[in-house]
Short mmCIF file of C-alpha atoms in Angstrom, two decimals:
data_model
loop_
_atom_site.label_atom_id
_atom_site.label_comp_id
_atom_site.label_asym_id
_atom_site.label_seq_id
_atom_site.Cartn_x
_atom_site.Cartn_y
_atom_site.Cartn_z
CA MET C 41 15.85 19.89 -6.27
CA ASP C 42 15.55 19.03 -2.56
CA SER C 43 12.15 17.42 -3.18
CA PHE C 44 13.55 15.37 -6.05
CA LEU C 45 16.52 14.15 -4.01
CA PHE C 46 14.27 13.24 -1.09
CA SER C 47 11.86 11.33 -3.35
CA LEU C 48 14.82 9.60 -4.97
CA HIS C 49 16.26 8.64 -1.57
CA ALA C 50 12.85 7.29 -0.48
CA THR C 51 12.10 5.19 -3.56
CA MET C 52 15.39 4.06 -5.11
CA PRO C 53 16.54 1.91 -2.13
CA VAL C 54 13.19 0.09 -2.36
CA PHE C 55 13.74 -0.51 -6.07
CA LEU C 56 17.34 -1.67 -5.53
CA VAL C 57 16.31 -4.27 -2.92
CA MET C 58 13.80 -5.66 -5.44
CA VAL C 59 16.58 -5.80 -8.03
CA LEU C 60 18.71 -7.73 -5.53
CA GLY C 61 15.88 -10.24 -5.04
CA TYR C 62 15.67 -10.70 -8.82
CA ILE C 63 19.45 -11.28 -9.09
CA LEU C 64 19.51 -13.75 -6.20
CA LYS C 65 16.71 -15.73 -7.88
CA GLN C 66 18.54 -15.74 -11.22
CA ILE C 67 21.81 -17.07 -9.74
CA GLY C 68 19.96 -19.79 -7.83
CA MET C 69 20.46 -18.52 -4.29
CA PHE C 70 16.69 -18.04 -3.94
CA THR C 71 14.68 -21.13 -4.85
CA GLU C 72 10.97 -21.40 -5.59
CA GLU C 73 10.49 -23.19 -2.26
CA PHE C 74 12.28 -20.43 -0.34
CA CYS C 75 10.21 -17.72 -2.05
CA SER C 76 6.99 -19.62 -1.31
CA VAL C 77 7.87 -20.02 2.39
CA ALA C 78 9.05 -16.40 2.66
CA ASN C 79 5.84 -15.27 0.98
CA ARG C 80 3.71 -17.06 3.58
CA TYR C 81 5.89 -15.80 6.45
CA VAL C 82 5.53 -12.17 5.36
CA PHE C 83 1.78 -12.54 4.83
CA LYS C 84 0.98 -14.44 8.03
CA VAL C 85 3.59 -13.16 10.49
CA ALA C 86 5.80 -10.21 9.59
CA LEU C 87 3.27 -7.82 8.01
CA PRO C 88 0.59 -8.40 10.69
CA VAL C 89 3.19 -7.75 13.41
CA LEU C 90 4.40 -4.60 11.61
CA LEU C 91 0.87 -3.18 11.31
CA PHE C 92 0.03 -4.19 14.90
CA ARG C 93 3.04 -2.22 16.13
CA ASP C 94 2.31 0.82 13.96
CA ILE C 95 -1.35 0.99 14.97
CA ALA C 96 -0.66 0.21 18.66
CA GLN C 97 1.85 3.05 18.89
CA THR C 98 -0.37 5.61 17.13
CA ASP C 99 -1.89 8.30 19.35
CA LEU C 100 -5.41 8.65 17.94
CA TYR C 101 -6.26 11.45 20.35
CA ALA C 102 -3.45 13.81 19.36
CA ASP C 103 -4.74 16.51 16.98
CA PHE C 104 -7.81 14.43 16.11
CA ASP C 105 -9.60 15.84 13.05
CA LEU C 106 -12.92 14.16 12.18
CA THR C 107 -13.13 15.85 8.76
CA PHE C 108 -9.66 14.57 7.88
CA VAL C 109 -10.49 11.02 9.01
CA LEU C 110 -13.78 10.98 7.08
CA TYR C 111 -12.03 12.35 3.98
CA CYS C 112 -9.34 9.64 4.07
CA ALA C 113 -11.87 6.85 4.68
CA GLY C 114 -14.34 8.17 2.09
CA ILE C 115 -11.76 8.69 -0.67
CA THR C 116 -10.27 5.26 0.01
CA THR C 117 -13.71 3.71 -0.46
CA VAL C 118 -14.42 5.67 -3.64
CA MET C 119 -11.09 4.93 -5.31
CA PHE C 120 -11.05 1.19 -4.49
CA LEU C 121 -14.64 0.48 -5.45
CA GLY C 122 -14.56 2.86 -8.43
CA ILE C 123 -11.43 1.29 -9.93
CA TRP C 124 -12.78 -2.21 -9.28
CA PHE C 125 -16.12 -1.43 -10.96
CA LEU C 126 -14.53 0.15 -14.04
CA THR C 127 -11.90 -2.58 -14.35
CA ALA C 128 -14.50 -5.36 -14.14
CA LYS C 129 -16.51 -3.62 -16.89
CA LEU C 130 -13.65 -2.68 -19.22
CA MET C 131 -10.92 -5.32 -18.81
CA LYS C 132 -11.21 -8.19 -21.27
CA ASP C 133 -9.05 -10.62 -19.29
CA GLN C 134 -11.06 -11.09 -16.10
CA SER C 135 -8.23 -13.05 -14.47
CA MET C 136 -6.31 -9.76 -14.07
CA VAL C 137 -9.17 -7.73 -12.55
CA GLY C 138 -8.31 -8.35 -8.88
CA ALA C 139 -4.57 -7.74 -9.14
CA PHE C 140 -5.06 -4.67 -11.36
CA SER C 141 -7.75 -3.10 -9.16
CA GLN C 142 -5.82 -3.61 -5.93
CA ALA C 143 -2.47 -2.42 -7.32
CA ALA C 144 -3.97 0.66 -9.01
CA ALA C 145 -5.53 1.83 -5.73
CA ARG C 146 -3.28 0.64 -2.92
CA GLY C 147 -0.18 2.67 -2.13
CA SER C 148 2.58 2.54 0.47
CA ALA C 149 0.74 4.87 2.84
CA ALA C 150 2.04 3.31 6.05
CA VAL C 151 5.61 2.89 4.80
CA LEU C 152 6.19 6.28 3.14
CA GLY C 153 3.63 8.51 4.86
CA ILE C 154 5.37 9.27 8.15
CA ALA C 155 8.81 9.41 6.48
CA PHE C 156 7.72 12.05 3.97
CA VAL C 157 5.88 14.25 6.45
CA GLU C 158 8.64 14.08 9.07
CA ASN C 159 11.25 14.95 6.45
CA ILE C 160 9.35 18.09 5.42
CA TYR C 161 7.87 19.24 8.76
CA GLY C 162 9.95 17.53 11.44
CA ASN C 163 7.00 15.65 12.94
CA ALA C 164 4.38 13.14 11.78
CA GLY C 165 1.45 15.58 11.99
CA LEU C 166 -1.83 13.92 11.06
CA THR C 167 -0.18 11.06 9.17
CA PRO C 168 -1.00 8.48 11.88
CA LEU C 169 -4.67 9.47 11.55
CA MET C 170 -4.45 8.93 7.78
CA ILE C 171 -2.92 5.51 8.37
CA VAL C 172 -5.64 4.51 10.85
CA ALA C 173 -8.41 5.83 8.58
CA ALA C 174 -7.11 4.40 5.30
CA VAL C 175 -4.84 1.37 5.84
CA PRO C 176 -7.47 -0.91 7.47
CA LEU C 177 -9.81 -0.12 4.55
CA PHE C 178 -6.96 -0.75 2.08
CA ASN C 179 -6.74 -4.28 3.44
CA ILE C 180 -10.48 -4.93 3.77
CA TYR C 181 -11.25 -3.77 0.22
CA SER C 182 -8.25 -5.68 -1.14
CA VAL C 183 -9.46 -8.91 0.46
CA ILE C 184 -12.96 -8.40 -0.94
CA ILE C 185 -11.71 -7.58 -4.44
CA LEU C 186 -9.21 -10.45 -4.54
CA THR C 187 -11.80 -12.92 -3.23
CA PHE C 188 -14.36 -12.01 -5.88
CA SER C 189 -11.69 -11.94 -8.61
CA ALA C 190 -9.83 -15.17 -7.74
CA ASN C 191 -9.63 -17.70 -10.57
CA GLY C 192 -11.29 -15.37 -13.08
CA GLY C 193 -14.12 -14.18 -10.83
CA GLN C 194 -16.61 -15.59 -8.33
CA HIS C 195 -20.24 -14.61 -7.87
CA GLY C 196 -23.32 -15.27 -5.77
CA THR C 197 -23.91 -15.71 -2.05
CA GLY C 198 -21.04 -18.18 -1.80
CA ALA C 199 -18.57 -15.53 -2.93
CA ILE C 200 -20.04 -12.97 -0.50
CA LYS C 201 -19.75 -15.43 2.39
CA LYS C 202 -16.20 -16.31 1.38
CA ALA C 203 -15.26 -12.61 1.19
CA CYS C 204 -16.61 -12.00 4.71
CA VAL C 205 -14.72 -15.01 6.05
CA ASN C 206 -11.51 -13.92 4.31
CA VAL C 207 -11.80 -10.43 5.80
CA LEU C 208 -12.32 -11.82 9.30
CA LYS C 209 -9.42 -14.28 9.10
CA ASN C 210 -6.97 -12.20 7.06
CA PRO C 211 -3.74 -12.02 9.12
CA ILE C 212 -3.02 -8.40 8.13
CA ILE C 213 -6.49 -7.23 9.19
CA LEU C 214 -6.19 -9.23 12.42
CA GLY C 215 -2.89 -7.45 13.13
CA ILE C 216 -4.57 -4.06 12.67
CA LEU C 217 -7.54 -5.01 14.86
CA ALA C 218 -5.20 -6.31 17.57
CA GLY C 219 -3.37 -2.98 17.62
CA LEU C 220 -6.47 -0.78 17.87
CA PRO C 221 -7.21 -1.42 21.60
CA PHE C 222 -3.62 -0.45 22.48
CA SER C 223 -4.05 2.80 20.57
CA LEU C 224 -7.56 3.63 21.77
CA LEU C 225 -6.80 2.82 25.42
CA GLN C 226 -3.28 4.25 25.19
CA ILE C 227 -1.71 1.05 26.50
CA THR C 228 2.10 1.11 26.46
CA ILE C 229 3.75 -2.12 25.31
CA PRO C 230 6.48 -3.17 27.79
CA THR C 231 10.08 -2.79 26.61
CA ILE C 232 11.01 -6.47 26.29
CA PRO C 233 8.03 -7.61 24.15
CA LEU C 234 8.25 -4.35 22.16
CA LYS C 235 11.85 -5.10 21.22
CA ALA C 236 10.81 -8.59 20.08
CA ILE C 237 7.92 -7.11 18.09
CA ASN C 238 10.28 -4.57 16.50
CA SER C 239 12.67 -7.34 15.49
CA VAL C 240 9.93 -9.31 13.72
CA ALA C 241 8.40 -6.17 12.18
CA ALA C 242 11.81 -5.16 10.81
CA THR C 243 11.87 -8.30 8.63
CA ALA C 244 8.59 -7.50 6.85
CA THR C 245 9.55 -4.84 4.32
CA PRO C 246 13.02 -6.05 3.20
CA LEU C 247 11.91 -9.68 2.90
CA ALA C 248 8.75 -8.69 1.03
CA LEU C 249 10.82 -6.57 -1.38
CA LEU C 250 13.26 -9.43 -1.99
CA VAL C 251 10.38 -11.83 -2.69
CA VAL C 252 8.74 -9.33 -5.05
CA GLY C 253 12.00 -8.98 -6.96
CA ALA C 254 12.52 -12.73 -7.05
CA GLY C 255 9.01 -13.17 -8.45
CA PHE C 256 9.58 -10.72 -11.29
CA GLU C 257 9.63 -12.46 -14.67
CA GLY C 258 10.65 -10.19 -17.53
CA GLY C 259 8.89 -12.11 -20.32
CA LYS C 260 5.57 -12.29 -18.48
CA ALA C 261 5.88 -8.66 -17.39
CA LEU C 262 6.35 -7.50 -21.00
CA ALA C 263 3.29 -9.51 -22.00
CA LYS C 264 1.31 -7.44 -19.47
CA ILE C 265 2.97 -4.10 -20.10
CA LYS C 266 -0.25 -2.35 -21.18
CA PRO C 267 -2.25 -2.99 -17.97
CA THR C 268 0.93 -2.29 -15.99
CA ILE C 269 1.31 1.16 -17.55
CA VAL C 270 -2.41 1.95 -17.18
CA ALA C 271 -2.44 0.95 -13.49
CA SER C 272 0.74 2.96 -12.85
CA VAL C 273 -0.74 6.10 -14.45
CA ILE C 274 -3.91 5.69 -12.37
CA LYS C 275 -1.91 5.22 -9.16
CA LEU C 276 0.65 7.97 -9.60
CA VAL C 277 -1.19 10.61 -11.65
CA ILE C 278 -4.95 10.19 -11.98
CA LEU C 279 -5.84 9.54 -8.32
CA PRO C 280 -3.97 12.60 -6.98
CA ALA C 281 -5.33 14.76 -9.80
CA ALA C 282 -8.88 13.59 -9.07
CA PHE C 283 -8.94 13.90 -5.28
CA LEU C 284 -6.39 16.56 -4.23
CA PRO C 285 -8.73 19.39 -5.40
CA LEU C 286 -11.35 18.18 -2.91
CA ALA C 287 -8.72 18.24 -0.16
CA VAL C 288 -7.93 21.84 -1.10
CA PHE C 289 -11.65 22.70 -1.04
CA LEU C 290 -11.98 21.22 2.45
CA GLY C 291 -9.15 23.44 3.67
CA PHE C 292 -6.42 20.86 4.25
CA HIS C 293 -2.86 22.13 4.03
CA GLY C 294 0.65 21.52 5.29
CA ALA C 295 1.41 18.13 6.84
CA GLU C 296 -2.14 16.86 6.32
CA MET C 297 -1.92 17.64 2.59
CA VAL C 298 1.36 15.71 2.30
CA ALA C 299 -0.23 12.77 4.13
CA ILE C 300 -3.15 12.84 1.66
CA LEU C 301 -0.73 12.96 -1.27
CA ILE C 302 1.03 9.85 0.03
CA MET C 303 -2.33 8.09 0.48
CA LEU C 304 -3.26 8.87 -3.12
CA GLY C 305 -0.04 8.97 -5.11
CA SER C 306 2.56 6.76 -3.43
CA PRO C 307 3.90 3.72 -5.34
CA THR C 308 1.99 0.46 -5.11
CA THR C 309 2.81 -1.36 -1.87
CA VAL C 310 4.61 -4.72 -1.88
CA THR C 311 1.70 -6.10 0.15
CA CYS C 312 -0.27 -6.22 -3.12
CA TYR C 313 1.99 -8.96 -4.43
CA ILE C 314 1.96 -10.88 -1.16
CA MET C 315 -1.84 -10.85 -0.97
CA ALA C 316 -2.39 -11.52 -4.68
CA ARG C 317 -0.15 -14.59 -4.58
CA ASN C 318 -1.75 -15.91 -1.39
CA MET C 319 -5.30 -15.36 -2.68
CA ASP C 320 -4.97 -17.00 -6.14
CA ASN C 321 -4.75 -13.79 -8.16
CA ASP C 322 -2.26 -12.51 -10.74
CA GLY C 323 1.09 -12.22 -8.95
CA GLU C 324 3.04 -11.37 -12.12
CA LEU C 325 0.88 -8.33 -12.88
CA SER C 326 1.14 -7.18 -9.26
CA THR C 327 4.94 -7.42 -9.42
CA SER C 328 5.12 -5.46 -12.66
CA ILE C 329 2.97 -2.64 -11.28
CA ILE C 330 4.97 -2.49 -8.03
CA VAL C 331 8.26 -2.28 -9.94
CA LEU C 332 7.08 0.39 -12.39
CA THR C 333 5.32 2.60 -9.83
CA THR C 334 8.33 2.42 -7.52
CA LEU C 335 10.65 3.40 -10.37
CA LEU C 336 8.47 6.32 -11.52
CA SER C 337 7.26 7.62 -8.16
CA SER C 338 10.42 9.59 -7.41
CA VAL C 339 9.52 11.77 -10.40
CA THR C 340 5.74 11.93 -9.90
CA LEU C 341 5.84 12.54 -6.13
CA THR C 342 8.41 15.27 -6.69
CA GLY C 343 6.12 16.84 -9.28
CA TRP C 344 3.12 16.80 -6.94
CA ILE C 345 5.17 18.24 -4.06
CA PHE C 346 6.42 21.00 -6.37
CA LEU C 347 2.85 21.87 -7.41
CA LEU C 348 1.60 21.89 -3.82
CA ARG C 349 4.47 24.17 -2.80
CA LEU C 350 3.86 26.40 -5.82
CA PHE C 351 0.26 27.01 -4.69
CA GLY C 352 1.27 27.50 -1.05
CA LEU C 353 -0.49 24.35 0.18
CA ILE C 354 2.53 22.80 1.91
#
């Protein structure tokens, strides 16, 4: 019951803020122009600053575990590229491939990871290492997938060059790269600029959630309910079921197992919508998957936590 209540407390406020964004759009308080500007602000300013702060304040040397880092990076690579390959082969509507592949693989690791582990164990454990190992790859693979899938799919050397350029100039990736030297060299950000950074970073998640909710269109979402359900099942059920056994085999347990669960089975992050919209992919499908995975994750995460506790892994 405690696990269910915690999962509910972690996911329902996120869902309710999206609902608020939807209502504000329906009553005319949010206009298309406002949502477009807010979308660009979150993508180019708020999210990069948030990730810069999180990476810069991560202590990479505390409890460093190379096996754990390699596991997180390797599984991230396998699940992103595997889902993309299968989706490109099996999905009839190629215009949905990028949004589907990204949303089915990319969870709220940075947002929920530390909160979940601290709630259960009282400290972040190896969660910052998971974030450093996985989140940069989340963004790099997302940029590559969305670039190749934009406007129904691009191919050839031109698409490869464009993907490389998009990775190098992506604001979110630049924010992560800017934070790495602070973490690696253990540079402390002075109090005054840190407070300013915190203020900007604090706008990222709520504004992104409001924009996601405002962009939700019921009719279009129902028209894409099948891929939405499939992506949600992959994100919340299939990925944890496929890769948690390997984590058990490698001997991970406790806080590191919870961090891995969040990497694999957390609801689709709002960043998926922001990036899909800004990179000419299917924003409606991204919104639908975010909404459904957020709604269902309080149940699925609770179920996974129950199973891990039942087998004495956490």
